[in-house]
PDB file of C-alpha atoms in Angstrom:
ATOM      1  CA  MET X   1     261.541 -94.181 160.596  1.00 62.00           C
ATOM      2  CA  PHE X   2     259.824 -92.483 157.844  1.00 75.00           C
ATOM      3  CA  LYS X   3     256.330 -90.104 157.963  1.00 86.00           C
ATOM      4  CA  LEU X   4     253.410 -91.595 156.321  1.00 92.00           C
ATOM      5  CA  PRO X   5     250.956 -89.475 154.625  1.00 92.00           C
ATOM      6  CA  ILE X   6     248.724 -87.521 156.657  1.00 90.00           C
ATOM      7  CA  GLY X   7     246.106 -89.653 158.324  1.00 91.00           C
ATOM      8  CA  VAL X   8     247.714 -93.177 157.963  1.00 95.00           C
ATOM      9  CA  ASP X   9     249.251 -94.434 161.002  1.00 94.00           C
ATOM     10  CA  ILE X  10     251.696 -97.163 160.951  1.00 94.00           C
ATOM     11  CA  ASN X  11     250.353 -99.356 163.054  1.00 94.00           C
ATOM     12  CA  ASN X  12     246.773 -99.623 161.599  1.00 96.00           C
ATOM     13  CA  LEU X  13     248.158 -99.758 158.370  1.00 97.00           C
ATOM     14  CA  ILE X  14     250.383-102.914 159.547  1.00 96.00           C
ATOM     15  CA  ASP X  15     247.222-104.290 161.241  1.00 97.00           C
ATOM     16  CA  ASP X  16     245.397-104.006 158.082  1.00 98.00           C
ATOM     17  CA  LEU X  17     248.275-105.265 155.770  1.00 98.00           C
ATOM     18  CA  ARG X  18     248.281-108.275 158.157  1.00 98.00           C
ATOM     19  CA  ILE X  19     244.443-109.337 157.182  1.00 98.00           C
ATOM     20  CA  PHE X  20     244.662-108.102 153.608  1.00 98.00           C
ATOM     21  CA  SER X  21     247.435-110.469 153.262  1.00 98.00           C
ATOM     22  CA  TRP X  22     245.299-113.342 155.044  1.00 98.00           C
ATOM     23  CA  GLU X  23     242.377-113.281 152.527  1.00 98.00           C
ATOM     24  CA  ALA X  24     245.177-113.086 150.025  1.00 98.00           C
ATOM     25  CA  ALA X  25     246.104-116.442 151.155  1.00 98.00           C
ATOM     26  CA  ASP X  26     242.667-118.246 151.236  1.00 98.00           C
ATOM     27  CA  ILE X  27     242.284-117.049 147.758  1.00 97.00           C
ATOM     28  CA  PHE X  28     245.733-118.841 146.566  1.00 97.00           C
ATOM     29  CA  LEU X  29     245.227-121.862 149.034  1.00 97.00           C
ATOM     30  CA  TYR X  30     241.585-122.259 147.270  1.00 95.00           C
ATOM     31  CA  TYR X  31     242.772-122.051 143.443  1.00 94.00           C
ATOM     32  CA  SER X  32     246.176-123.895 144.391  1.00 94.00           C
ATOM     33  CA  GLN X  33     243.258-127.099 145.728  1.00 92.00           C
ATOM     34  CA  ILE X  34     241.750-126.724 142.667  1.00 90.00           C
ATOM     35  CA  LEU X  35     244.624-126.782 140.324  1.00 89.00           C
ATOM     36  CA  LYS X  36     245.265-130.275 141.741  1.00 86.00           C
ATOM     37  CA  ASN X  37     243.084-131.937 139.129  1.00 84.00           C
ATOM     38  CA  PRO X  38     244.320-131.122 135.982  1.00 79.00           C
ATOM     39  CA  ILE X  39     240.806-131.152 134.209  1.00 81.00           C
ATOM     40  CA  ASN X  40     240.301-127.434 136.323  1.00 77.00           C
ATOM     41  CA  SER X  41     243.671-125.681 135.070  1.00 75.00           C
ATOM     42  CA  LYS X  42     242.234-125.239 131.823  1.00 75.00           C
ATOM     43  CA  ASN X  43     239.150-122.505 133.875  1.00 77.00           C
ATOM     44  CA  ILE X  44     242.011-120.979 136.114  1.00 82.00           C
ATOM     45  CA  ILE X  45     244.744-120.172 133.722  1.00 79.00           C
ATOM     46  CA  LYS X  46     243.832-117.118 132.169  1.00 76.00           C
ATOM     47  CA  SER X  47     246.955-116.506 129.869  1.00 71.00           C
ATOM     48  CA  LYS X  48     247.858-119.336 128.265  1.00 57.00           C
ATOM     49  CA  GLY X  49     251.454-118.022 127.217  1.00 60.00           C
ATOM     50  CA  LYS X  50     254.101-120.099 128.788  1.00 61.00           C
ATOM     51  CA  GLU X  51     256.871-117.064 129.737  1.00 69.00           C
ATOM     52  CA  ASP X  52     254.258-115.166 131.338  1.00 76.00           C
ATOM     53  CA  PRO X  53     250.751-116.818 132.528  1.00 84.00           C
ATOM     54  CA  VAL X  54     248.412-115.310 134.352  1.00 87.00           C
ATOM     55  CA  THR X  55     245.840-117.131 136.763  1.00 90.00           C
ATOM     56  CA  SER X  56     242.736-116.310 137.951  1.00 92.00           C
ATOM     57  CA  ALA X  57     244.462-116.122 141.872  1.00 94.00           C
ATOM     58  CA  ASP X  58     246.655-113.879 140.049  1.00 93.00           C
ATOM     59  CA  LEU X  59     243.672-111.657 139.451  1.00 93.00           C
ATOM     60  CA  LYS X  60     241.539-112.125 142.215  1.00 96.00           C
ATOM     61  CA  VAL X  61     244.351-111.456 144.884  1.00 97.00           C
ATOM     62  CA  ASN X  62     245.183-108.709 142.758  1.00 95.00           C
ATOM     63  CA  ASP X  63     241.931-106.740 143.003  1.00 95.00           C
ATOM     64  CA  LEU X  64     241.785-107.828 146.495  1.00 97.00           C
ATOM     65  CA  ILE X  65     244.643-105.758 147.519  1.00 97.00           C
ATOM     66  CA  ILE X  66     243.795-102.861 145.069  1.00 95.00           C
ATOM     67  CA  LYS X  67     240.146-103.031 146.720  1.00 96.00           C
ATOM     68  CA  ARG X  68     241.122-103.273 149.976  1.00 97.00           C
ATOM     69  CA  ILE X  69     244.080-100.205 149.804  1.00 97.00           C
ATOM     70  CA  ASN X  70     241.205 -97.736 148.334  1.00 94.00           C
ATOM     71  CA  GLU X  71     238.602 -98.413 150.867  1.00 96.00           C
ATOM     72  CA  ASN X  72     240.535 -98.638 153.734  1.00 96.00           C
ATOM     73  CA  TYR X  73     242.388 -95.186 152.532  1.00 96.00           C
ATOM     74  CA  LYS X  74     240.303 -93.304 151.239  1.00 93.00           C
ATOM     75  CA  GLY X  75     242.356 -89.841 149.871  1.00 90.00           C
ATOM     76  CA  VAL X  76     244.921 -90.937 150.953  1.00 94.00           C
ATOM     77  CA  ASP X  77     247.460 -89.943 148.115  1.00 89.00           C
ATOM     78  CA  TRP X  78     249.334 -92.295 146.595  1.00 92.00           C
ATOM     79  CA  ASP X  79     249.232 -94.664 143.237  1.00 92.00           C
ATOM     80  CA  ILE X  80     248.975 -98.678 143.137  1.00 92.00           C
ATOM     81  CA  LEU X  81     252.110 -99.971 140.764  1.00 92.00           C
ATOM     82  CA  SER X  82     250.523-103.398 139.719  1.00 91.00           C
ATOM     83  CA  GLU X  83     252.078-105.887 137.474  1.00 85.00           C
ATOM     84  CA  GLU X  84     248.809-107.497 136.321  1.00 81.00           C
ATOM     85  CA  ASN X  85     247.024-103.844 135.627  1.00 69.00           C
ATOM     86  CA  VAL X  86     250.239-103.400 133.859  1.00 65.00           C
ATOM     87  CA  LYS X  87     249.704-106.725 131.528  1.00 57.00           C
ATOM     88  CA  THR X  88     246.391-105.728 131.062  1.00 56.00           C
ATOM     89  CA  GLY X  89     246.984-102.182 130.407  1.00 57.00           C
ATOM     90  CA  SER X  90     244.409-101.184 133.171  1.00 59.00           C
ATOM     91  CA  ASP X  91     246.766 -98.539 134.766  1.00 57.00           C
ATOM     92  CA  ASP X  92     246.013 -95.820 132.408  1.00 58.00           C
ATOM     93  CA  LEU X  93     245.514 -93.366 135.114  1.00 62.00           C
ATOM     94  CA  LEU X  94     248.664 -94.657 136.942  1.00 65.00           C
ATOM     95  CA  ASP X  95     251.091 -91.396 137.969  1.00 72.00           C
ATOM     96  CA  ILE X  96     254.474 -92.700 137.691  1.00 75.00           C
ATOM     97  CA  ASN X  97     255.834 -90.085 139.773  1.00 75.00           C
ATOM     98  CA  SER X  98     253.676 -90.105 142.646  1.00 84.00           C
ATOM     99  CA  LYS X  99     255.908 -89.364 145.704  1.00 92.00           C
ATOM    100  CA  TRP X 100     253.492 -91.840 147.471  1.00 94.00           C
ATOM    101  CA  MET X 101     253.137 -95.284 145.456  1.00 94.00           C
ATOM    102  CA  TRP X 102     252.463 -99.077 146.303  1.00 96.00           C
ATOM    103  CA  VAL X 103     254.375-101.844 143.624  1.00 95.00           C
ATOM    104  CA  LEU X 104     252.138-105.150 143.664  1.00 96.00           C
ATOM    105  CA  ASP X 105     253.124-108.321 142.486  1.00 95.00           C
ATOM    106  CA  PRO X 106     250.200-110.063 143.741  1.00 96.00           C
ATOM    107  CA  LEU X 107     251.240-113.705 142.304  1.00 96.00           C
ATOM    108  CA  ASP X 108     255.619-114.201 142.236  1.00 95.00           C
ATOM    109  CA  GLY X 109     255.969-117.725 140.767  1.00 94.00           C
ATOM    110  CA  THR X 110     252.759-118.098 138.970  1.00 91.00           C
ATOM    111  CA  LYS X 111     254.660-121.034 136.951  1.00 90.00           C
ATOM    112  CA  ASP X 112     255.189-122.773 140.019  1.00 92.00           C
ATOM    113  CA  PHE X 113     251.861-121.812 141.403  1.00 93.00           C
ATOM    114  CA  ILE X 114     250.456-123.853 138.328  1.00 90.00           C
ATOM    115  CA  GLN X 115     252.605-127.110 138.914  1.00 89.00           C
ATOM    116  CA  GLY X 116     251.673-126.847 142.592  1.00 90.00           C
ATOM    117  CA  THR X 117     255.269-126.613 143.628  1.00 89.00           C
ATOM    118  CA  GLU X 118     254.218-124.241 146.475  1.00 89.00           C
ATOM    119  CA  ASN X 119     256.847-121.826 145.732  1.00 94.00           C
ATOM    120  CA  TYR X 120     254.960-118.726 145.250  1.00 97.00           C
ATOM    121  CA  ALA X 121     254.476-115.266 146.927  1.00 98.00           C
ATOM    122  CA  MET X 122     252.674-112.182 147.114  1.00 98.00           C
ATOM    123  CA  HIS X 123     254.683-108.958 146.958  1.00 98.00           C
ATOM    124  CA  LEU X 124     253.711-105.797 147.851  1.00 98.00           C
ATOM    125  CA  ALA X 125     255.770-102.760 149.046  1.00 97.00           C
ATOM    126  CA  LEU X 126     254.871 -98.853 149.813  1.00 97.00           C
ATOM    127  CA  ASN X 127     257.745 -96.634 148.079  1.00 95.00           C
ATOM    128  CA  TYR X 128     258.135 -92.665 149.251  1.00 94.00           C
ATOM    129  CA  GLU X 129     259.990 -91.020 146.455  1.00 92.00           C
ATOM    130  CA  LYS X 130     260.825 -94.495 144.604  1.00 90.00           C
ATOM    131  CA  LYS X 131     262.266 -95.863 147.903  1.00 93.00           C
ATOM    132  CA  PRO X 132     261.161 -98.639 149.579  1.00 93.00           C
ATOM    133  CA  CYS X 133     259.357 -97.851 153.349  1.00 94.00           C
ATOM    134  CA  ILE X 134     257.613-100.975 153.794  1.00 96.00           C
ATOM    135  CA  GLY X 135     257.915-104.539 152.617  1.00 97.00           C
ATOM    136  CA  LEU X 136     255.620-107.372 152.650  1.00 98.00           C
ATOM    137  CA  VAL X 137     256.050-111.184 151.546  1.00 98.00           C
ATOM    138  CA  LEU X 138     253.500-113.511 151.758  1.00 98.00           C
ATOM    139  CA  ILE X 139     254.167-117.498 151.735  1.00 98.00           C
ATOM    140  CA  PRO X 140     250.449-118.630 151.851  1.00 97.00           C
ATOM    141  CA  GLU X 141     251.929-122.547 151.251  1.00 96.00           C
ATOM    142  CA  LYS X 142     253.983-122.214 154.271  1.00 96.00           C
ATOM    143  CA  ASN X 143     251.679-119.540 156.305  1.00 97.00           C
ATOM    144  CA  GLU X 144     254.225-117.148 156.541  1.00 98.00           C
ATOM    145  CA  LEU X 145     253.798-113.422 156.179  1.00 98.00           C
ATOM    146  CA  TRP X 146     256.994-110.831 156.685  1.00 98.00           C
ATOM    147  CA  ILE X 147     256.156-107.642 156.694  1.00 97.00           C
ATOM    148  CA  ALA X 148     259.349-105.004 157.332  1.00 95.00           C
ATOM    149  CA  ASP X 149     259.439-101.341 157.621  1.00 89.00           C
ATOM    150  CA  SER X 150     262.679 -98.938 157.339  1.00 81.00           C
TER     151      SER X 150
END
């Protein structure tokens, strides 16, 4: 078992991650319904790059997870590395050498999400000194949430 930052209880953290994840699932399921009508896709797809698209769902879940972590764990010394923040260049204050680092991919499988295949997930991990301590995989379309700790 690993030791979390001062003031963070593993049971409370896991409970919070569950809540945050199901909030994210609601966002994904909402947008996946909207995408079923091709006319709506142009309003949801924010980046038209074929190789690396970004949707409103990516951005909303990204903002939600970061906001919830920051709200619930004020003053905890950890950073959040997010794929969407890297893409948009909004990770300016990120300390890549931080001892504690959340790594977030809010929508892994964006192309599948856009195509309606249901083969997409959210991934979130907490690393300590660049080694994973907690990992989370949310698969909204299957109503599955997997959380593991070391």
